[in-house]
Amino acid sequence: LSQYEPGSLKLIQKINHLIINLRNTTVFSAIVSDILHTVTWLEVREIAFSIPAEMQLLKVMSSSFAEKISFKQALFTDATVPEIVSILEDMPKLVEVQMIDCRLLGFGQWKMQIQANQSQTVRVLTIEKLSIEEFYLFTDLHTVEGLLSLLTKVTVENTKVFLVPCRISQSLLSLRYLDLSANLLGDQSLEHSACPGAWPSLQTLNLSQNSLSDLEMTGKSLFHLGKLILLDISQNNFVEIPDVCEWPKNLKHLNLSSTQISKLTTCIPTTLEVLDVSANNLEEFGLQLPFLKELYLAKNRLKTLPGAAPIPNIVAMTISRNKLNSFSREEFESFKKMELLDASDNNFICSCDFLSFIHHEARIEQMLVGWPDKYICDSPLAVRGAQVGAVHLSLMECHRTLMVSLMCALVFLVILILVAIGYKYHAVWYLRMTWAWLQAKRKPKRALAKDICYDAFVSYSENDSDWVENIMVRELEQACPPFRLCLHKRDFVPGKWIVDNIIDSIEKSHKTLFVLSEHFVRSEWCKYELDFSHFRLFDENNDSAILVLLEPIQSETIPKRFCKLRKIMNTRTYLEWPPGEEQQAMFWFNLKIALKS
């Protein structure tokens, strides 16, 4: 927005919330001039208050009747902060000031003293995620001490505050609510920030997500805050709690959640009405807190409900996400004033007697809330927030052991059936074949000439080794020129997986010579070699396979799953070992011709 016609927004009589997102201060000043008396909440975004000369254009804001002003993603400097403060202090109806995700360039060394009459209307100041790059060099803000006495609610969150100067704390005379969460306050800096006379009217203090580690020192630092009612020190790192602590005398609400504590002691003040110790490592709760009305114990390790005698006035209790597995009638009846109990996400053991007891307790039906999808006996009918009386469990749901036994038997039966089916239809063979095929697929289909080491890889049954090793090998390897044969006994690499040996040997050989016999068909490892040739050799439509029938064998004897091998035996010529010596000479001649082809 670069141009604005003056008077455009004057026609609107009342604007509850106006957001101005621009960087042109001239246009900004013109717009503000038109809505001085009509806007209730003015929100300014992404504007840079960095040039002191431009601040003259913004003085028109001093006459605005806005009750709340917000700065989001704005830029301030040491030179412009005094002017902004003076303008805000002069706004006659301003009650609340917000600064969210803004940047301040400087260290608080403001070039001119802030000279403004203290606003009689501003009561609320909120600063969230204010970025001060060198925050550790920031000054003590003594120039604004006189402007703070009427503030009742201050929030300075996630702004890297590590110290509140004592004089600033003492100047906050009317402050009732202070939020310093997600900062860098430690035990020593808190003691200095909460010095004697600091925050005399404070009722609520939020110090969560800081760097506090000493609970005794924290209580001692705040002891003088006589009007403090609510204290949030969650998400700090206390770990251990001492036996004795000092606390403000009127403290009624204490939040110690997510502080790594594993045991509660008498350090906890007895004046409490609300105590939150959820998300810790507690295994038991036995504190004597006679005035306690609300107790939050979620996400701990408790196995039993706390006793009712130490907390006789308890009205509401949250004990979800612990390790409770049951509770007795006596435990329930001891909580006379209990109106709300959240015990969801625990390890309740199914018991029909237990469920029946709860089902017939009208008061308990009303107080049990927040149950998860798995209700006491893992009922699928129960939903979060349902009353116990609305849940009706079947007989089987209350007999978990029987259900588990039946399920285990059913699973075992299904596995047995699957194994039988797999055995009948050669499932194991298909799995092995798939693995061998994947292994082969990762390699080139044809080995390079330099990688060929053998004339033929010989696949045969161990029962036919006498003929192969003593007759065939001798005939071929002593021929002129000799043939190089690959035999599994002699040439396989020791320690290497046998399937890899088979694959590598076939790939490093010109031919694959199968010595077929009844023994060969029944051999498990011969099946592997046939498997690979089935995928690797025959599918390539080459003639690298040579079949030698050592003895008469019917093609039907070969397993039906090798359909292509059976087809080759029916359609291609193969060599058959003859019994007569005269015919054997022709056999060797034909075999050598086949190996050389």
mmCIF file of C-alpha atoms in Angstrom, residues 11-293:
data_model
loop_
_atom_site.group_PDB
_atom_site.id
_atom_site.type_symbol
_atom_site.label_atom_id
_atom_site.label_comp_id
_atom_site.label_asym_id
_atom_site.label_seq_id
_atom_site.Cartn_x
_atom_site.Cartn_y
_atom_site.Cartn_z
ATOM 1 C CA LEU A 11 -17.099 6.563 7.391
ATOM 2 C CA ILE A 12 -16.767 3.530 9.693
ATOM 3 C CA GLN A 13 -18.162 4.477 13.088
ATOM 4 C CA LYS A 14 -16.655 1.604 15.137
ATOM 5 C CA ILE A 15 -13.791 -0.825 14.444
ATOM 6 C CA ASN A 16 -13.160 -3.497 17.043
ATOM 7 C CA HIS A 17 -9.876 -4.767 15.593
ATOM 8 C CA LEU A 18 -7.809 -3.115 12.835
ATOM 9 C CA ILE A 19 -4.637 -4.738 11.485
ATOM 10 C CA ILE A 20 -2.232 -2.476 9.583
ATOM 11 C CA ASN A 21 0.551 -4.323 7.766
ATOM 12 C CA LEU A 22 2.755 -1.886 5.838
ATOM 13 C CA ARG A 23 6.175 -0.240 5.918
ATOM 14 C CA ASN A 24 5.326 3.262 4.695
ATOM 15 C CA THR A 25 5.127 5.521 7.761
ATOM 16 C CA THR A 26 3.450 8.338 5.783
ATOM 17 C CA VAL A 27 0.538 6.111 4.764
ATOM 18 C CA PHE A 28 0.444 4.658 8.277
ATOM 19 C CA SER A 29 0.091 8.150 9.785
ATOM 20 C CA ALA A 30 -2.713 9.031 7.347
ATOM 21 C CA ILE A 31 -4.678 5.885 8.187
ATOM 22 C CA VAL A 32 -4.286 6.352 11.956
ATOM 23 C CA SER A 33 -5.532 9.949 11.621
ATOM 24 C CA ASP A 34 -8.836 8.633 10.248
ATOM 25 C CA ILE A 35 -9.471 6.048 12.943
ATOM 26 C CA LEU A 36 -8.352 7.942 16.042
ATOM 27 C CA HIS A 37 -11.756 7.712 17.738
ATOM 28 C CA THR A 38 -13.233 4.584 16.152
ATOM 29 C CA VAL A 39 -10.783 1.723 16.646
ATOM 30 C CA THR A 40 -10.671 -0.295 19.876
ATOM 31 C CA TRP A 41 -7.714 -2.591 19.137
ATOM 32 C CA LEU A 42 -4.995 -1.415 16.770
ATOM 33 C CA GLU A 43 -2.526 -4.037 15.555
ATOM 34 C CA VAL A 44 0.606 -2.906 13.711
ATOM 35 C CA ARG A 45 2.618 -5.485 11.755
ATOM 36 C CA GLU A 46 5.989 -5.504 10.009
ATOM 37 C CA ILE A 47 6.775 -1.825 10.403
ATOM 38 C CA ALA A 48 10.235 -0.469 11.221
ATOM 39 C CA PHE A 49 10.442 2.281 13.818
ATOM 40 C CA SER A 50 14.102 2.952 13.090
ATOM 41 C CA ILE A 51 14.422 6.569 11.909
ATOM 42 C CA PRO A 52 13.854 9.247 14.598
ATOM 43 C CA ALA A 53 12.761 11.826 11.972
ATOM 44 C CA GLU A 54 9.833 9.626 10.935
ATOM 45 C CA MET A 55 8.526 9.490 14.488
ATOM 46 C CA GLN A 56 7.021 12.970 14.058
ATOM 47 C CA LEU A 57 4.494 11.430 11.656
ATOM 48 C CA LEU A 58 3.416 8.944 14.313
ATOM 49 C CA LYS A 59 2.660 11.459 17.049
ATOM 50 C CA VAL A 60 -0.864 11.570 15.756
ATOM 51 C CA MET A 61 -1.317 8.255 17.623
ATOM 52 C CA SER A 62 -1.177 10.170 20.903
ATOM 53 C CA SER A 63 -4.780 11.257 20.346
ATOM 54 C CA SER A 64 -6.062 7.754 19.581
ATOM 55 C CA PHE A 65 -8.840 6.326 21.740
ATOM 56 C CA ALA A 66 -7.595 2.765 21.181
ATOM 57 C CA GLU A 67 -7.733 0.604 24.297
ATOM 58 C CA LYS A 68 -5.227 -1.968 23.045
ATOM 59 C CA ILE A 69 -2.254 -1.684 20.714
ATOM 60 C CA SER A 70 -0.178 -4.583 19.389
ATOM 61 C CA PHE A 71 3.176 -4.564 17.614
ATOM 62 C CA LYS A 72 3.967 -7.755 15.686
ATOM 63 C CA GLN A 73 7.233 -8.349 13.824
ATOM 64 C CA ALA A 74 8.131 -4.704 14.270
ATOM 65 C CA LEU A 75 11.596 -3.158 14.556
ATOM 66 C CA PHE A 76 12.680 -0.727 17.285
ATOM 67 C CA THR A 77 15.984 0.999 18.030
ATOM 68 C CA ASP A 78 17.474 2.804 21.006
ATOM 69 C CA ALA A 79 16.819 6.087 19.189
ATOM 70 C CA THR A 80 13.084 5.477 18.620
ATOM 71 C CA VAL A 81 12.032 3.682 21.836
ATOM 72 C CA PRO A 82 11.724 6.914 23.894
ATOM 73 C CA GLU A 83 9.430 8.425 21.243
ATOM 74 C CA ILE A 84 7.230 5.305 21.116
ATOM 75 C CA VAL A 85 6.934 5.242 24.919
ATOM 76 C CA SER A 86 5.962 8.915 25.025
ATOM 77 C CA ILE A 87 3.279 8.379 22.380
ATOM 78 C CA LEU A 88 1.799 5.377 24.211
ATOM 79 C CA GLU A 89 1.789 7.157 27.566
ATOM 80 C CA ASP A 90 -0.217 10.037 26.043
ATOM 81 C CA MET A 91 -2.975 7.807 24.602
ATOM 82 C CA PRO A 92 -5.953 8.654 26.847
ATOM 83 C CA LYS A 93 -7.745 5.261 26.875
ATOM 84 C CA LEU A 94 -4.905 2.800 26.317
ATOM 85 C CA VAL A 95 -5.093 -0.197 28.679
ATOM 86 C CA GLU A 96 -2.985 -2.926 27.062
ATOM 87 C CA VAL A 97 0.269 -2.916 25.065
ATOM 88 C CA GLN A 98 1.589 -5.986 23.214
ATOM 89 C CA MET A 99 4.927 -6.652 21.539
ATOM 90 C CA ILE A 100 5.089 -10.049 19.809
ATOM 91 C CA ASP A 101 7.999 -11.384 17.767
ATOM 92 C CA CYS A 102 9.654 -7.969 17.528
ATOM 93 C CA ARG A 103 13.312 -6.884 17.302
ATOM 94 C CA LEU A 104 15.178 -4.286 19.312
ATOM 95 C CA LEU A 105 18.486 -2.986 18.004
ATOM 96 C CA GLY A 106 20.398 -1.589 20.957
ATOM 97 C CA PHE A 107 21.289 -2.101 24.603
ATOM 98 C CA GLY A 108 18.832 0.230 26.348
ATOM 99 C CA GLN A 109 21.265 3.144 26.093
ATOM 100 C CA TRP A 110 18.566 5.527 25.016
ATOM 101 C CA LYS A 111 19.974 8.809 23.723
ATOM 102 C CA MET A 112 17.308 10.920 25.392
ATOM 103 C CA GLN A 113 15.759 10.502 28.784
ATOM 104 C CA ILE A 114 12.182 9.211 28.625
ATOM 105 C CA GLN A 115 10.141 12.156 29.777
ATOM 106 C CA ALA A 116 6.485 11.311 29.846
ATOM 107 C CA ASN A 117 3.688 11.596 32.289
ATOM 108 C CA GLN A 118 2.894 8.205 33.703
ATOM 109 C CA SER A 119 -0.144 6.738 31.956
ATOM 110 C CA GLN A 120 -3.107 6.513 34.248
ATOM 111 C CA THR A 121 -4.770 3.855 32.074
ATOM 112 C CA VAL A 122 -2.177 1.294 30.918
ATOM 113 C CA ARG A 123 -2.452 -1.814 33.069
ATOM 114 C CA VAL A 124 -1.313 -4.727 30.879
ATOM 115 C CA LEU A 125 2.079 -5.183 29.174
ATOM 116 C CA THR A 126 2.855 -8.276 27.091
ATOM 117 C CA ILE A 127 6.244 -8.965 25.483
ATOM 118 C CA GLU A 128 6.689 -12.293 23.684
ATOM 119 C CA LYS A 129 9.721 -13.424 21.710
ATOM 120 C CA LEU A 130 11.441 -10.043 21.726
ATOM 121 C CA SER A 131 14.788 -10.451 19.973
ATOM 122 C CA ILE A 132 17.732 -8.535 21.414
ATOM 123 C CA GLU A 133 20.817 -9.946 19.714
ATOM 124 C CA GLU A 134 23.252 -8.954 22.476
ATOM 125 C CA PHE A 135 20.781 -9.268 25.321
ATOM 126 C CA TYR A 136 23.537 -9.880 27.878
ATOM 127 C CA LEU A 137 24.720 -6.244 27.424
ATOM 128 C CA PHE A 138 21.284 -4.754 28.047
ATOM 129 C CA THR A 139 21.027 -2.068 30.728
ATOM 130 C CA ASP A 140 18.971 -2.127 33.906
ATOM 131 C CA LEU A 141 16.059 -0.054 32.486
ATOM 132 C CA HIS A 142 16.313 2.552 35.243
ATOM 133 C CA THR A 143 14.886 5.147 32.835
ATOM 134 C CA VAL A 144 11.433 3.522 32.903
ATOM 135 C CA GLU A 145 11.155 2.942 36.650
ATOM 136 C CA GLY A 146 8.644 5.742 37.053
ATOM 137 C CA LEU A 147 6.299 4.323 34.422
ATOM 138 C CA LEU A 148 5.601 0.923 35.997
ATOM 139 C CA SER A 149 3.799 1.468 39.267
ATOM 140 C CA LEU A 150 0.252 1.092 37.873
ATOM 141 C CA LEU A 151 0.821 -2.048 35.764
ATOM 142 C CA THR A 152 -1.261 -4.985 37.044
ATOM 143 C CA LYS A 153 -0.353 -7.694 34.510
ATOM 144 C CA VAL A 154 3.064 -8.156 32.878
ATOM 145 C CA THR A 155 4.133 -10.984 30.561
ATOM 146 C CA VAL A 156 7.718 -11.240 29.326
ATOM 147 C CA GLU A 157 7.885 -14.638 27.676
ATOM 148 C CA ASN A 158 10.646 -16.322 25.645
ATOM 149 C CA THR A 159 12.803 -13.198 25.601
ATOM 150 C CA LYS A 160 16.047 -14.497 27.170
ATOM 151 C CA VAL A 161 15.465 -12.642 30.431
ATOM 152 C CA PHE A 162 18.102 -13.759 32.916
ATOM 153 C CA LEU A 163 17.557 -11.051 35.543
ATOM 154 C CA VAL A 164 14.916 -8.532 36.617
ATOM 155 C CA PRO A 165 16.708 -5.618 38.301
ATOM 156 C CA CYS A 166 15.679 -5.203 41.915
ATOM 157 C CA ARG A 167 14.674 -1.543 41.411
ATOM 158 C CA ILE A 168 12.362 -2.535 38.529
ATOM 159 C CA SER A 169 10.734 -5.240 40.684
ATOM 160 C CA GLN A 170 10.245 -2.743 43.513
ATOM 161 C CA SER A 171 8.642 -0.275 41.082
ATOM 162 C CA LEU A 172 5.890 -2.735 40.129
ATOM 163 C CA LEU A 173 3.727 -1.755 43.071
ATOM 164 C CA SER A 174 0.348 -2.759 41.583
ATOM 165 C CA LEU A 175 1.451 -5.902 39.785
ATOM 166 C CA ARG A 176 -0.852 -8.895 40.426
ATOM 167 C CA TYR A 177 0.129 -11.177 37.515
ATOM 168 C CA LEU A 178 3.692 -11.802 36.294
ATOM 169 C CA ASP A 179 4.659 -14.296 33.577
ATOM 170 C CA LEU A 180 8.398 -14.826 33.044
ATOM 171 C CA SER A 181 8.126 -18.250 31.418
ATOM 172 C CA ALA A 182 10.572 -19.652 28.846
ATOM 173 C CA ASN A 183 13.454 -17.451 29.908
ATOM 174 C CA LEU A 184 16.890 -17.912 31.503
ATOM 175 C CA LEU A 185 16.224 -17.195 35.168
ATOM 176 C CA GLY A 186 18.399 -19.214 37.550
ATOM 177 C CA ASP A 187 18.354 -19.656 41.320
ATOM 178 C CA GLN A 188 20.697 -16.741 42.029
ATOM 179 C CA SER A 189 19.081 -14.361 39.545
ATOM 180 C CA LEU A 190 15.621 -15.149 40.948
ATOM 181 C CA GLU A 191 16.843 -14.274 44.429
ATOM 182 C CA HIS A 192 18.039 -10.908 43.108
ATOM 183 C CA SER A 193 14.898 -10.303 41.023
ATOM 184 C CA ALA A 194 12.572 -11.081 43.949
ATOM 185 C CA CYS A 195 14.480 -8.873 46.373
ATOM 186 C CA PRO A 196 12.812 -7.468 49.528
ATOM 187 C CA GLY A 197 10.057 -5.080 48.548
ATOM 188 C CA ALA A 198 9.655 -6.552 45.073
ATOM 189 C CA TRP A 199 6.190 -7.227 43.639
ATOM 190 C CA PRO A 200 4.298 -6.404 46.837
ATOM 191 C CA SER A 201 0.841 -7.073 45.306
ATOM 192 C CA LEU A 202 1.729 -10.139 43.241
ATOM 193 C CA GLN A 203 -0.849 -12.976 43.265
ATOM 194 C CA THR A 204 0.151 -15.112 40.245
ATOM 195 C CA LEU A 205 3.731 -15.892 39.201
ATOM 196 C CA ASN A 206 4.730 -18.074 36.244
ATOM 197 C CA LEU A 207 8.390 -19.150 36.189
ATOM 198 C CA SER A 208 7.985 -22.248 34.026
ATOM 199 C CA GLN A 209 10.664 -23.286 31.498
ATOM 200 C CA ASN A 210 13.520 -21.461 33.174
ATOM 201 C CA SER A 211 16.811 -22.681 34.648
ATOM 202 C CA LEU A 212 15.767 -23.213 38.267
ATOM 203 C CA SER A 213 17.275 -26.228 40.025
ATOM 204 C CA ASP A 214 17.066 -25.586 43.791
ATOM 205 C CA LEU A 215 13.489 -25.841 45.110
ATOM 206 C CA GLU A 216 14.460 -24.780 48.633
ATOM 207 C CA MET A 217 16.138 -21.629 47.315
ATOM 208 C CA THR A 218 13.180 -20.893 45.040
ATOM 209 C CA GLY A 219 10.741 -21.013 47.950
ATOM 210 C CA LYS A 220 13.049 -18.889 50.112
ATOM 211 C CA SER A 221 13.404 -16.225 47.386
ATOM 212 C CA LEU A 222 9.614 -15.886 47.125
ATOM 213 C CA PHE A 223 8.848 -16.250 50.826
ATOM 214 C CA HIS A 224 8.199 -12.532 51.357
ATOM 215 C CA LEU A 225 5.443 -12.422 48.690
ATOM 216 C CA GLY A 226 2.613 -12.461 51.187
ATOM 217 C CA LYS A 227 -0.170 -12.158 48.605
ATOM 218 C CA LEU A 228 1.105 -14.829 46.204
ATOM 219 C CA ILE A 229 -1.597 -17.462 45.575
ATOM 220 C CA LEU A 230 -0.522 -19.275 42.394
ATOM 221 C CA LEU A 231 3.031 -20.326 41.529
ATOM 222 C CA ASP A 232 3.968 -22.169 38.327
ATOM 223 C CA ILE A 233 7.540 -23.517 38.353
ATOM 224 C CA SER A 234 6.915 -26.407 35.964
ATOM 225 C CA GLN A 235 9.430 -27.592 33.341
ATOM 226 C CA ASN A 236 12.426 -26.707 35.455
ATOM 227 C CA ASN A 237 15.049 -29.183 36.607
ATOM 228 C CA PHE A 238 14.648 -29.716 40.337
ATOM 229 C CA VAL A 239 15.152 -33.536 40.355
ATOM 230 C CA GLU A 240 15.330 -33.752 44.168
ATOM 231 C CA ILE A 241 13.265 -32.016 46.836
ATOM 232 C CA PRO A 242 14.565 -31.197 50.335
ATOM 233 C CA ASP A 243 12.601 -32.114 53.458
ATOM 234 C CA VAL A 244 11.959 -28.549 54.636
ATOM 235 C CA CYS A 245 11.150 -25.427 52.583
ATOM 236 C CA GLU A 246 9.799 -21.936 53.153
ATOM 237 C CA TRP A 247 6.885 -20.743 51.045
ATOM 238 C CA PRO A 248 4.616 -17.667 50.864
ATOM 239 C CA LYS A 249 2.026 -18.038 53.598
ATOM 240 C CA ASN A 250 -1.013 -17.737 51.296
ATOM 241 C CA LEU A 251 0.191 -20.017 48.497
ATOM 242 C CA LYS A 252 -2.706 -22.223 47.314
ATOM 243 C CA HIS A 253 -1.796 -23.355 43.778
ATOM 244 C CA LEU A 254 1.573 -24.976 42.992
ATOM 245 C CA ASN A 255 2.603 -26.435 39.633
ATOM 246 C CA LEU A 256 5.620 -28.767 39.769
ATOM 247 C CA SER A 257 4.895 -30.755 36.610
ATOM 248 C CA SER A 258 7.751 -31.923 34.359
ATOM 249 C CA THR A 259 10.472 -31.146 36.898
ATOM 250 C CA GLN A 260 12.151 -34.613 37.011
ATOM 251 C CA ILE A 261 11.280 -35.180 40.678
ATOM 252 C CA SER A 262 11.060 -38.781 41.881
ATOM 253 C CA LYS A 263 9.809 -38.302 45.451
ATOM 254 C CA LEU A 264 7.645 -35.774 47.272
ATOM 255 C CA THR A 265 8.581 -34.618 50.761
ATOM 256 C CA THR A 266 7.176 -32.342 53.442
ATOM 257 C CA CYS A 267 8.793 -29.471 51.533
ATOM 258 C CA ILE A 268 5.443 -29.149 49.736
ATOM 259 C CA PRO A 269 3.394 -26.480 51.608
ATOM 260 C CA THR A 270 0.366 -27.738 53.535
ATOM 261 C CA THR A 271 -1.672 -24.655 52.584
ATOM 262 C CA LEU A 272 -2.183 -25.879 49.007
ATOM 263 C CA GLU A 273 -5.614 -26.333 47.445
ATOM 264 C CA VAL A 274 -4.295 -27.313 43.983
ATOM 265 C CA LEU A 275 -1.143 -29.353 43.328
ATOM 266 C CA ASP A 276 0.133 -30.415 39.895
ATOM 267 C CA VAL A 277 3.002 -32.923 39.921
ATOM 268 C CA SER A 278 2.203 -34.637 36.629
ATOM 269 C CA ALA A 279 4.845 -35.841 34.156
ATOM 270 C CA ASN A 280 7.416 -36.745 36.811
ATOM 271 C CA ASN A 281 8.904 -39.996 38.120
ATOM 272 C CA LEU A 282 6.732 -40.464 41.210
ATOM 273 C CA GLU A 283 6.036 -44.017 42.408
ATOM 274 C CA GLU A 284 3.932 -43.061 45.452
ATOM 275 C CA PHE A 285 1.986 -40.183 46.949
ATOM 276 C CA GLY A 286 1.494 -39.913 50.701
ATOM 277 C CA LEU A 287 1.660 -36.209 51.573
ATOM 278 C CA GLN A 288 -0.522 -34.773 54.339
ATOM 279 C CA LEU A 289 -2.394 -31.942 52.592
ATOM 280 C CA PRO A 290 -5.604 -31.254 54.551
ATOM 281 C CA PHE A 291 -6.827 -28.368 52.326
ATOM 282 C CA LEU A 292 -6.059 -29.943 48.958
ATOM 283 C CA LYS A 293 -9.018 -29.998 46.536
#
